[in-house]
Amino acid sequence: MKSIDAQGYKLEVGSLLDSSLEKLLTEKYATSKKIILVDDNTYEFCLDALITNFEALKEAEVIILPVGEENKQLSIAQNVWEALTDYRVGRHDVIINLGGGLVTDMGGFIASCYKRGCDFINIPTSLLAMVDAAIGGKTGVNLEHYKNQIGVFAQPIALYIDPSFLETLPDEEYLSGYAEMIKHGIIKDEQLFQDVISCMNGNFEFNEELLIRCIEIKNNVVHEDPLEENVRKILNFGHTIGHVIEGHYMESGISHGHAVAIGMVMEAYLSMKLNGLSDVSYAFIESSILSFYTIPNFTDDDIQAMIEMLSNDKKNDANEIRCCLLEKIGECTYDHAVAESLFLETLMHFKNYQINMN
Amino acid sequence: MKSIDAQGYKLEVGSLLDSSLEKLLTEKYATSKKIILVDDNTYEFCLDALITNFEALKEAEVIILPVGEENKQLSIAQNVWEALTDYRVGRHDVIINLGGGLVTDMGGFIASCYKRGCDFINIPTSLLAMVDAAIGGKTGVNLEHYKNQIGVFAQPIALYIDPSFLETLPDEEYLSGYAEMIKHGIIKDEQLFQDVISCMNGNFEFNEELLIRCIEIKNNVVHEDPLEENVRKILNFGHTIGHVIEGHYMESGISHGHAVAIGMVMEAYLSMKLNGLSDVSYAFIESSILSFYTIPNFTDDDIQAMIEMLSNDKKNDANEIRCCLLEKIGECTYDHAVAESLFLETLMHFKNYQINMN
């Protein structure tokens, strides 16, 4: 059991059975109602392990969220709030989010706004949620195609990362999580980037030490700037373009990590044009990432729609599109105002690039 | 211009023209988009005064919320979030809530959840919002009939209380605001209670000093306990029963203050039964309040429905109905667990009481 110092809450990595969860449930929440939020998948593959091992959860109410980014909507949150009301959940009860990023993002938002704030515990089950989504207090739901447009910053009471849940994951989920691990390396730690790529090249053999290094990077950056006023912005590397790709291709089910991976290649390309990233570093990033993640075939209409969404990104300020750019691998800077025309040029470049590859 | 020390934000009472609003808009928000949230009434009666006097607001976008407690719903908040998205509002822009409690409650919630938090300024225009709703950081919307079931604690950047807006108010809105002024006296300051009642008996002649005394009580209590973990709970006096009356009679348009006034009489009755409030004090409270506010005619079905809602009050804990009770006028204690049967008995008492009066 590895305990990581997180501001104001418990963050533990290791088997749930060795964690402080049992104590928390039987002491702090001894008389509280417990609600477990799952999605269709974690209901099937993860819930039993939790309920079987924790007597205190035998009577818990279980609420199932529908899987899929297109269901990360206010209307679903409203259904859950109505269910919590029906279950007579009070503000001293506790909600346990058992699932991937959708469950921890939505569950955190649902708990934080229910009766102006109810405690929640995050137990991420996907690699993406373990290394990224469940850490750092960002909660929310999408509004139409705008990712996490509605949400709040709110920390869980505790965050338990148990790698044994990863055994339940399908391959594409692994790949989605690895994209954020790549990002943590690219922005902060070149050696980590190389180690993640080596691990992926070596058949993704799982490595808990790598997981912990990624968690520590995320946690440290968030700790330094919880409300994303300055340095935390570097965690958005790859996400300015990644979010619009994810939004635009939501119906075709592109994963968050896949979209961010492509976003990182494109933002690395912008970094080369604007921020002094060397050609060699760019080429290494491009070849490393594109050997695992493919770029969708953009039409001109697709590009037009994505440019439109870009101009409404949360990270913008005073009508400028703001973006993080690399200086070199392991060093990222933020608040670059990038002209819309350069994004257009970049998307066009990769449109042709894709055609050339085929 | 009276400046009151509020935790972390400006609270000013007096003419907007003498306030720091101009400076705020032209300095801190010089390059920000300004959005003004109003309701149908403040659009008609208050917006002009604001836009005419502040050059910086000439280009502001205006969003109109429909009046009526039954419209304080997530679906309306969602419409506003979509409009903000269409207007390309960013997290460094500012939302100005110009209206009564519905506008300041909903507007604060909308701003706090938009892109995980956008600044907002409260300019309350109703007496109720000036002495209560706009102060203290409670924001939210109703869920079905449950008042403010979904919300967050969030403070405005500034709160400007300009009594000249009161001239636009219809009488029943005045009466609604006076109920919260009565409450501030009953729970904290017997002299204030008597002064408010005297003012009401004297044709409600407006008195800015009385307004400021009420604002200071609310602000001081909130300052002491911003998240309602202990002493702030006394501000809920009258609201446990008041909220269910308001929720149950929402369609017939009972005002918040009217419902709270009746709630205060009933909770004073409970205080006499359970908490040592003297018969004389109870009688004074009852006669003072019921000479201005009438109790609806309850049927047994009404009572049953209200008891059902009571058991889901936000203030409950571990399945007990929690309530504030008076020890005497000016002294209120909190966290009393009151049996459901006693609420039933109280509602039955006032059912008969009403019939006897007619």
XYZ file of C-alpha atoms in Angstrom:
716
model
C 0.000 0.000 0.000
C 1.524 3.277 -1.143
C 0.113 6.398 0.496
C 0.585 9.596 -1.470
C 0.255 12.963 0.202
C -2.743 14.634 -1.446
C -4.067 17.953 -0.221
C -6.833 17.304 2.249
C -7.717 13.726 1.367
C -6.381 10.158 1.398
C -4.770 8.864 -1.825
C -3.739 5.221 -1.578
C -2.374 2.910 -4.275
C -2.586 -0.866 -3.731
C -5.123 -3.526 -2.882
C -8.384 -2.158 -1.501
C -8.195 -4.891 1.113
C -5.101 -3.292 2.620
C -6.444 0.242 2.353
C -8.128 2.498 4.881
C -11.520 2.037 3.181
C -12.829 -0.453 5.741
C -11.978 1.893 8.601
C -13.514 4.880 6.835
C -16.786 3.061 6.180
C -17.115 1.621 9.653
C -16.021 4.700 11.574
C -16.648 8.020 9.835
C -19.607 6.640 7.884
C -20.849 4.099 10.417
C -24.366 5.517 10.492
C -24.409 7.016 6.996
C -26.191 5.686 3.972
C -23.760 4.418 1.338
C -24.535 4.823 -2.334
C -22.387 3.166 -4.989
C -22.347 4.739 -8.452
C -21.269 2.372 -11.222
C -21.669 2.153 -14.966
C -22.959 -0.857 -16.888
C -19.444 -2.314 -17.074
C -18.326 -1.819 -13.509
C -21.703 -3.100 -12.360
C -20.881 -6.328 -14.166
C -17.144 -6.623 -13.533
C -16.184 -4.671 -10.400
C -19.121 -4.279 -8.034
C -19.047 -7.820 -6.658
C -15.434 -7.505 -5.567
C -16.334 -4.401 -3.604
C -19.510 -5.617 -1.967
C -18.153 -9.075 -1.177
C -15.146 -7.680 0.613
C -16.763 -4.886 2.586
C -19.512 -5.858 4.971
C -20.396 -2.167 5.408
C -21.447 -2.023 1.747
C -23.804 -5.012 1.780
C -26.814 -2.727 2.193
C -25.555 0.017 -0.112
C -27.863 1.357 -2.787
C -26.407 0.939 -6.258
C -27.077 3.436 -9.059
C -26.033 2.531 -12.599
C -24.943 5.218 -15.067
C -25.186 4.364 -18.766
C -21.746 3.947 -20.392
C -20.598 6.240 -23.169
C -19.388 9.822 -23.310
C -22.679 10.814 -24.976
C -24.424 9.948 -21.692
C -22.271 12.278 -19.610
C -25.140 14.753 -19.580
C -27.141 16.833 -17.135
C -30.271 14.811 -17.820
C -28.547 11.700 -16.442
C -27.234 13.661 -13.460
C -30.786 14.816 -12.824
C -32.005 11.199 -12.816
C -29.387 10.368 -10.203
C -30.327 13.379 -8.060
C -33.928 12.211 -8.176
C -32.875 8.708 -7.152
C -30.794 10.079 -4.253
C -33.818 12.093 -3.171
C -35.999 8.981 -3.339
C -33.440 7.085 -1.242
C -33.589 9.914 1.311
C -29.861 10.490 1.027
C -28.724 13.308 3.310
C -25.735 15.583 3.208
C -23.895 13.436 5.772
C -24.190 10.287 3.680
C -21.519 9.156 1.236
C -21.360 8.365 -2.465
C -18.776 5.892 -3.748
C -17.815 6.334 -7.392
C -16.703 2.959 -8.771
C -15.741 3.244 -12.406
C -13.803 5.019 -15.085
C -13.527 8.738 -15.728
C -17.188 9.083 -16.619
C -18.241 7.721 -13.226
C -15.676 9.669 -11.198
C -16.300 12.936 -13.123
C -20.084 12.698 -13.026
C -20.208 11.148 -9.578
C -18.043 13.911 -8.138
C -20.267 16.542 -9.718
C -23.459 14.827 -8.613
C -22.210 14.523 -5.026
C -20.871 18.082 -4.913
C -24.150 19.663 -5.998
C -26.536 17.381 -4.112
C -27.916 19.345 -1.169
C -24.962 21.716 -1.714
C -22.367 19.021 -1.153
C -22.245 15.439 -0.031
C -19.041 13.444 0.614
C -17.719 11.143 -2.082
C -15.027 8.492 -2.426
C -13.370 7.704 -5.758
C -12.431 4.138 -6.664
C -11.273 4.377 -10.273
C -11.338 1.140 -12.258
C -9.901 2.271 -15.591
C -6.283 3.131 -16.233
C -7.320 6.569 -17.478
C -9.204 7.359 -14.290
C -6.383 5.989 -12.108
C -3.648 8.131 -13.641
C -5.713 11.184 -14.447
C -9.472 11.701 -14.217
C -10.010 10.654 -10.594
C -7.163 12.817 -9.301
C -7.337 16.566 -8.916
C -10.896 17.549 -8.202
C -12.216 18.273 -11.675
C -15.793 17.081 -11.873
C -18.486 17.684 -14.436
C -20.714 16.724 -17.308
C -20.739 17.630 -20.989
C -23.072 20.198 -22.504
C -23.984 19.088 -25.993
C -20.561 18.347 -27.471
C -18.647 20.605 -25.101
C -16.613 18.427 -22.779
C -17.083 18.999 -19.043
C -18.630 22.383 -19.732
C -20.678 22.179 -16.522
C -18.884 21.208 -13.344
C -17.103 22.237 -10.168
C -13.770 21.715 -8.494
C -14.337 19.309 -5.605
C -12.043 16.887 -3.830
C -13.100 13.423 -2.727
C -12.793 12.336 0.888
C -10.556 9.489 -0.270
C -9.167 8.064 -3.506
C -8.275 4.381 -3.674
C -6.332 3.151 -6.691
C -6.368 -0.634 -6.811
C -4.536 -1.906 -9.916
C -6.310 -5.266 -9.697
C -9.360 -3.620 -11.317
C -7.252 -3.161 -14.465
C -7.546 -6.894 -15.140
C -11.183 -6.305 -16.052
C -10.331 -3.780 -18.787
C -10.635 -4.308 -22.536
C -7.566 -3.398 -24.634
C -8.891 -0.136 -26.010
C -9.381 1.116 -22.466
C -5.762 0.355 -21.694
C -4.716 2.300 -24.736
C -6.861 5.243 -23.647
C -5.167 5.334 -20.239
C -1.683 5.043 -21.673
C -2.253 8.261 -23.626
C -2.456 10.241 -20.371
C 0.608 8.411 -19.046
C 2.461 9.476 -22.214
C 1.274 13.017 -21.565
C 2.536 13.069 -17.988
C 5.955 12.067 -19.353
C 5.969 14.473 -22.274
C 5.152 17.510 -20.139
C 7.239 16.768 -17.060
C 9.636 13.837 -17.323
C 11.352 12.709 -20.532
C 12.535 9.462 -18.934
C 8.959 8.604 -17.962
C 7.833 9.257 -21.548
C 10.472 6.851 -22.835
C 9.605 4.270 -20.190
C 5.890 4.425 -21.024
C 6.611 3.993 -24.739
C 8.967 1.066 -23.950
C 6.247 -0.530 -21.862
C 3.754 -0.125 -24.716
C 6.247 -1.584 -27.181
C 6.766 -4.507 -24.818
C 3.153 -5.633 -25.022
C 1.918 -3.311 -22.265
C 3.179 -5.564 -19.544
C 1.765 -3.901 -16.472
C 4.060 -2.017 -14.207
C 2.802 -0.602 -10.922
C 5.895 1.555 -10.464
C 5.099 3.341 -13.761
C 1.532 3.881 -12.564
C 2.738 5.447 -9.319
C 5.171 7.765 -11.132
C 2.284 9.036 -13.275
C -0.025 9.491 -10.295
C 2.669 11.448 -8.490
C 3.156 13.831 -11.413
C -0.562 14.524 -11.654
C -0.926 14.909 -7.916
C 2.078 17.228 -7.583
C 0.941 19.551 -10.360
C -2.586 19.714 -8.965
C -1.250 20.307 -5.484
C 0.737 23.286 -6.730
C -2.250 24.890 -8.492
C -5.578 23.281 -7.567
C -7.835 25.703 -9.476
C -5.797 25.746 -12.693
C -4.780 29.359 -12.439
C -1.263 28.753 -13.717
C 0.986 25.664 -13.829
C -1.845 23.124 -13.767
C -2.661 24.237 -17.287
C 0.204 22.094 -18.612
C -1.911 19.017 -17.861
C -4.066 20.216 -20.748
C -1.305 19.522 -23.252
C -2.931 17.683 -26.135
C -6.388 18.512 -24.833
C -7.143 21.705 -26.741
C -7.263 19.798 -30.001
C -8.002 16.499 -28.235
C -11.277 17.779 -26.807
C -12.624 18.952 -30.131
C -11.676 15.659 -31.776
C -13.368 13.804 -28.947
C -16.434 16.044 -29.153
C -16.672 15.872 -32.905
C -16.248 12.086 -33.063
C -18.296 11.370 -29.919
C -20.920 9.342 -31.745
C -18.316 7.121 -33.352
C -17.025 6.329 -29.874
C -13.451 7.595 -30.007
C -11.903 7.229 -26.554
C -10.699 10.235 -24.579
C -7.142 8.940 -24.574
C -7.167 8.260 -28.288
C -8.355 11.809 -28.974
C -5.757 13.271 -26.603
C -2.981 11.186 -28.185
C -3.777 12.694 -31.579
C -4.152 16.113 -29.955
C -0.639 15.732 -28.499
C 0.873 15.007 -31.911
C -0.832 18.078 -33.333
C 0.077 20.323 -30.408
C 3.657 19.037 -30.609
C 3.550 20.080 -34.262
C 2.387 23.545 -33.152
C 5.164 23.536 -30.532
C 7.699 22.948 -33.275
C 6.267 25.832 -35.300
C 5.868 28.264 -32.399
C 7.786 27.267 -29.301
C 11.172 25.947 -30.350
C 10.505 22.219 -30.007
C 13.230 20.579 -32.108
C 12.423 18.679 -35.279
C 13.998 15.569 -33.805
C 11.879 15.717 -30.652
C 8.776 16.306 -32.713
C 9.582 13.363 -34.950
C 10.102 11.112 -31.916
C 6.763 12.166 -30.413
C 4.942 11.723 -33.713
C 6.351 8.291 -34.506
C 5.955 7.015 -30.926
C 2.333 8.051 -30.661
C 1.118 7.323 -34.178
C 2.382 3.769 -34.010
C -0.380 3.151 -31.439
C -3.100 5.682 -32.286
C -4.514 6.455 -35.732
C -5.771 9.832 -36.954
C -9.373 9.854 -38.225
C -9.903 10.807 -41.869
C -10.952 14.459 -41.705
C -13.093 16.028 -44.380
C -13.120 19.805 -44.839
C -16.502 19.877 -43.101
C -15.066 17.996 -40.124
C -12.256 20.526 -39.891
C -14.667 23.432 -40.089
C -16.803 22.008 -37.272
C -13.775 21.399 -35.073
C -12.459 24.945 -35.572
C -15.860 26.239 -34.510
C -15.702 24.219 -31.278
C -12.136 25.315 -30.589
C -13.198 28.908 -30.275
C -15.366 27.945 -27.319
C -12.795 25.996 -25.365
C -12.886 26.470 -21.570
C -9.205 27.335 -21.588
C -9.630 30.400 -23.788
C -9.415 33.894 -22.424
C -10.458 37.230 -23.946
C -11.326 35.593 -27.251
C -7.898 34.080 -27.794
C -7.419 30.365 -28.157
C -5.065 29.402 -25.365
C -2.864 26.371 -25.642
C 0.050 24.596 -23.910
C 3.168 24.083 -25.975
C 6.338 22.063 -25.449
C 9.761 23.673 -25.332
C 11.307 20.243 -25.297
C 10.204 16.820 -24.157
C 9.630 17.110 -20.403
C 9.105 20.885 -20.465
C 5.796 22.456 -21.257
C 4.694 26.088 -21.060
C 1.155 27.451 -20.949
C -1.046 30.387 -21.941
C 0.184 30.615 -25.507
C -2.304 32.542 -27.617
C -2.480 30.638 -30.866
C -4.276 32.086 -33.874
C -7.263 30.166 -35.169
C -5.581 30.132 -38.577
C -2.696 28.092 -37.172
C -5.070 25.484 -35.805
C -6.706 25.362 -39.205
C -3.341 24.942 -40.889
C -2.438 22.169 -38.435
C -5.627 20.240 -39.009
C -5.146 20.634 -42.760
C -1.587 19.342 -42.436
C -2.786 16.208 -40.711
C -5.617 15.773 -43.151
C -3.102 15.523 -45.947
C -0.716 13.571 -43.758
C -3.372 10.961 -43.210
C -4.098 10.722 -46.899
C -0.385 10.364 -47.638
C -0.066 7.523 -45.156
C -2.793 5.485 -46.754
C -22.601 54.127 1.147
C -22.199 51.594 3.953
C -19.466 48.991 3.446
C -19.904 45.804 5.450
C -16.998 43.467 6.030
C -17.921 40.232 4.244
C -15.496 37.359 3.971
C -13.629 37.662 0.714
C -15.954 39.961 -1.193
C -17.359 43.501 -1.271
C -20.746 44.071 0.399
C -22.007 47.624 -0.038
C -25.361 49.141 0.936
C -26.460 52.377 -0.737
C -26.890 53.849 -4.180
C -25.199 51.862 -6.954
C -23.964 55.185 -8.297
C -21.806 55.681 -5.215
C -20.627 52.076 -5.097
C -17.460 50.416 -6.339
C -19.330 48.770 -9.238
C -18.086 51.238 -11.854
C -14.481 50.674 -10.825
C -14.907 46.898 -10.779
C -16.382 46.825 -14.279
C -13.839 49.153 -15.817
C -10.765 47.749 -14.093
C -10.992 44.078 -13.113
C -13.458 43.279 -15.905
C -12.273 45.832 -18.453
C -11.738 43.198 -21.159
C -14.292 40.672 -19.932
C -17.659 39.926 -21.433
C -20.485 41.032 -19.124
C -23.682 39.042 -18.930
C -26.699 40.339 -17.016
C -29.193 37.782 -15.694
C -32.641 39.201 -15.005
C -36.163 37.856 -14.680
C -39.219 39.117 -16.546
C -39.844 41.729 -13.840
C -36.364 43.082 -13.379
C -35.985 43.168 -17.152
C -38.940 45.541 -17.193
C -38.332 47.575 -14.039
C -34.632 47.484 -13.105
C -32.445 46.789 -16.122
C -32.655 50.267 -17.621
C -31.397 51.927 -14.453
C -28.359 49.669 -14.534
C -27.504 49.958 -18.216
C -28.172 53.693 -18.391
C -25.844 54.438 -15.525
C -22.966 52.156 -16.385
C -21.320 52.680 -19.722
C -19.417 49.415 -19.302
C -22.725 47.520 -19.439
C -24.024 49.039 -22.658
C -22.816 46.043 -24.652
C -23.707 43.428 -22.037
C -25.665 40.374 -23.111
C -28.947 40.051 -21.211
C -30.475 36.689 -20.342
C -34.021 36.580 -19.001
C -35.108 33.906 -16.521
C -38.833 33.177 -16.304
C -40.333 34.350 -12.996
C -41.876 31.893 -10.553
C -40.460 29.370 -8.125
C -41.685 26.563 -10.404
C -39.144 27.749 -12.983
C -36.201 27.461 -10.617
C -35.256 24.222 -12.325
C -32.259 22.540 -13.899
C -33.837 22.681 -17.340
C -33.801 26.496 -17.183
C -30.220 26.488 -15.885
C -29.313 24.274 -18.833
C -30.853 26.788 -21.255
C -28.721 29.519 -19.714
C -25.562 27.394 -19.911
C -26.298 26.833 -23.593
C -26.775 30.572 -24.117
C -23.489 31.342 -22.321
C -21.798 28.794 -24.572
C -23.329 30.430 -27.640
C -22.106 33.828 -26.440
C -18.610 32.347 -26.068
C -18.488 33.304 -22.406
C -15.197 32.254 -20.833
C -14.207 31.586 -17.268
C -12.709 35.070 -16.901
C -15.923 36.811 -17.876
C -18.511 37.961 -15.342
C -22.195 37.347 -14.723
C -24.287 40.018 -12.998
C -27.382 38.723 -11.223
C -29.992 41.486 -11.147
C -33.125 40.311 -9.423
C -34.760 38.673 -6.450
C -33.772 35.453 -4.723
C -34.592 33.334 -7.746
C -32.128 35.258 -9.906
C -29.367 35.440 -7.291
C -29.786 31.770 -6.273
C -29.952 30.425 -9.825
C -27.457 32.903 -11.215
C -24.907 32.031 -8.539
C -25.355 28.333 -9.280
C -25.176 28.844 -13.032
C -22.003 30.920 -12.757
C -20.361 28.540 -10.266
C -20.829 25.474 -12.454
C -20.153 27.067 -15.846
C -16.718 25.915 -16.988
C -16.105 24.994 -13.332
C -16.619 28.499 -12.050
C -17.081 31.959 -13.484
C -17.194 35.188 -11.420
C -20.549 36.678 -10.490
C -21.865 39.878 -8.919
C -25.158 40.022 -7.019
C -27.417 43.056 -7.269
C -30.551 42.023 -5.377
C -33.698 43.965 -6.209
C -36.199 42.407 -3.792
C -36.275 42.958 -0.066
C -36.009 39.209 0.492
C -32.870 38.930 -1.593
C -31.357 42.041 0.027
C -31.732 40.835 3.604
C -31.288 37.135 3.000
C -30.994 35.231 -0.287
C -28.181 37.179 -1.908
C -25.977 37.047 1.202
C -24.083 34.002 2.319
C -23.164 31.948 -0.714
C -26.082 29.536 -0.921
C -26.899 28.955 -4.574
C -29.087 26.410 -6.269
C -32.182 25.234 -8.061
C -35.144 23.148 -6.992
C -35.545 19.479 -7.870
C -39.215 18.750 -8.379
C -40.729 20.243 -5.230
C -37.574 20.035 -3.164
C -36.283 23.544 -2.598
C -32.674 24.229 -3.573
C -31.955 20.500 -3.614
C -29.199 20.996 -6.208
C -26.649 23.705 -5.574
C -23.275 24.731 -4.254
C -21.826 27.176 -1.754
C -20.214 29.982 -3.731
C -19.517 33.605 -2.897
C -20.005 36.473 -5.332
C -17.151 38.813 -6.203
C -19.312 41.692 -4.957
C -22.786 42.286 -3.546
C -24.441 45.673 -4.024
C -27.605 46.404 -2.082
C -29.306 49.506 -3.445
C -32.590 50.207 -1.612
C -33.861 52.333 -4.504
C -34.756 49.118 -6.323
C -37.339 48.466 -3.596
C -39.516 51.190 -5.074
C -40.259 48.843 -7.968
C -41.649 46.107 -5.720
C -45.290 45.066 -5.404
C -46.680 44.810 -1.861
C -46.625 41.025 -1.590
C -42.894 41.072 -2.327
C -42.371 43.503 0.522
C -44.271 41.194 2.813
C -42.142 38.261 1.715
C -38.944 40.130 2.576
C -40.239 41.285 5.937
C -40.661 37.660 6.977
C -36.901 37.118 6.838
C -36.346 40.395 8.693
C -38.693 39.125 11.406
C -36.677 35.919 11.483
C -33.349 37.719 11.927
C -34.867 39.475 14.942
C -36.535 36.395 16.423
C -33.361 34.311 16.349
C -30.791 36.928 17.321
C -32.164 40.264 18.507
C -35.481 40.746 20.321
C -35.327 44.527 19.874
C -34.958 44.115 16.124
C -37.981 41.796 16.091
C -40.042 44.425 17.870
C -38.755 47.178 15.580
C -39.604 45.197 12.455
C -43.121 44.507 13.712
C -43.534 48.205 14.623
C -42.430 49.175 11.144
C -44.943 46.745 9.636
C -47.692 48.095 11.874
C -46.749 51.610 10.772
C -47.558 50.991 7.114
C -44.124 49.525 6.292
C -42.530 52.927 6.053
C -39.126 52.074 4.752
C -36.196 52.307 7.042
C -32.666 51.795 5.734
C -31.212 51.442 9.209
C -33.476 48.423 9.830
C -32.313 46.932 6.550
C -28.670 47.306 7.532
C -29.245 45.729 10.964
C -30.781 42.695 9.244
C -27.987 42.432 6.689
C -25.416 42.578 9.466
C -27.058 39.739 11.386
C -27.149 37.527 8.302
C -23.600 38.422 7.331
C -22.203 37.858 10.832
C -23.801 34.438 11.231
C -22.610 33.328 7.793
C -19.145 34.671 8.490
C -18.962 32.565 11.628
C -19.985 29.343 9.870
C -19.971 29.633 6.066
C -20.773 25.980 5.298
C -23.598 25.608 7.819
C -21.827 23.109 10.010
C -23.073 24.614 13.252
C -24.381 28.083 14.203
C -25.508 29.051 10.696
C -28.256 26.494 11.098
C -30.239 28.991 13.201
C -30.942 30.933 10.003
C -33.141 27.986 9.073
C -35.592 28.799 11.847
C -39.048 28.611 10.298
C -37.652 26.962 7.181
C -38.080 23.293 8.048
C -41.846 23.633 7.935
C -41.635 26.721 5.706
C -39.945 24.817 2.889
C -42.522 22.067 2.775
C -45.344 24.592 2.786
C -43.630 26.476 -0.010
C -42.994 23.277 -1.967
C -46.488 21.932 -1.451
C -48.196 25.185 -2.402
C -45.724 26.099 -5.183
C -48.349 26.031 -7.917
C -50.647 28.376 -6.013
C -47.741 30.825 -5.841
C -47.198 31.220 -2.100
C -44.149 33.437 -1.557
C -41.061 32.165 0.234
C -41.457 34.712 2.995
C -45.111 33.904 3.496
C -44.287 30.200 3.838
C -41.421 30.936 6.231
C -43.623 33.243 8.318
C -46.099 30.410 8.838
C -43.188 28.018 9.416
C -41.922 30.334 12.159
C -45.251 30.300 13.964
C -45.316 26.500 13.832
C -41.693 26.092 14.864
C -42.285 28.590 17.689
C -45.165 26.325 18.717
C -42.746 23.368 18.689
C -40.267 25.504 20.665
C -42.905 26.051 23.330
C -43.603 22.299 23.497
C -39.966 21.176 23.413
C -37.498 23.931 24.177
C -38.846 26.066 26.989
C -40.142 29.006 24.945
C -42.609 30.748 27.263
C -46.323 30.820 26.490
C -46.213 34.615 26.478
C -43.384 34.762 23.953
C -45.131 32.222 21.780
C -48.364 34.192 21.883
C -46.518 37.389 20.929
C -44.857 35.669 17.971
C -48.110 34.067 16.838
C -50.193 37.222 17.022
C -47.493 39.435 15.486
C -46.969 37.159 12.513
C -50.516 35.969 11.877
C -51.798 39.527 11.706
C -49.831 39.829 8.442
C -49.643 36.281 7.071
C -52.508 33.773 6.756
C -52.239 30.003 7.105
C -53.519 28.023 4.085
C -56.457 25.675 4.704
C -54.821 22.252 5.037
C -56.692 19.079 4.199
C -55.528 15.756 5.645
C -54.042 14.934 2.231
C -52.063 18.175 2.252
C -50.690 17.340 5.670
C -49.746 13.830 4.576
C -47.878 15.163 1.532
C -46.026 17.739 3.628
C -44.946 15.159 6.207
C -43.573 13.040 3.368
C -41.474 15.981 2.114
C -40.254 16.810 5.622
C -38.507 13.493 5.894
C -36.318 14.478 2.942
C -35.262 17.887 4.180
C -31.636 18.853 3.485
C -31.128 19.669 7.130
C -31.863 16.121 8.302
C -29.159 13.794 9.492
C -29.180 10.029 10.083
C -32.893 9.802 9.375
C -33.889 12.270 12.054
C -35.764 15.434 11.235
C -33.538 18.256 12.441
C -34.967 21.584 13.413
C -34.017 24.894 15.052
C -35.981 25.875 18.127
C -36.220 29.056 20.161
C -35.326 29.207 23.833
C -36.632 32.708 23.955
C -37.076 35.528 21.500
C -33.572 36.414 20.304
C -32.073 33.040 21.212
C -32.263 30.049 18.950
C -30.614 26.625 19.220
C -30.092 24.065 16.483
C -29.839 20.350 15.755
C -32.938 19.384 17.676
C -34.142 15.972 16.537
C -37.901 16.259 16.392
C -40.094 13.212 15.877
C -42.203 13.099 12.743
C -45.224 12.583 14.942
C -44.685 15.989 16.544
C -44.646 17.681 13.170
C -47.843 15.852 12.327
C -49.408 16.994 15.582
C -48.302 20.580 14.896
C -49.746 20.647 11.399
C -52.985 19.137 12.754
C -53.100 21.826 15.451
C -52.890 24.574 12.871
C -55.382 22.866 10.630
C -57.953 23.111 13.393
C -56.689 26.536 14.380
C -57.380 27.796 10.891
C -60.854 26.332 10.878
C -61.572 27.915 14.250
C -60.477 31.310 13.005
C -62.864 31.318 10.063
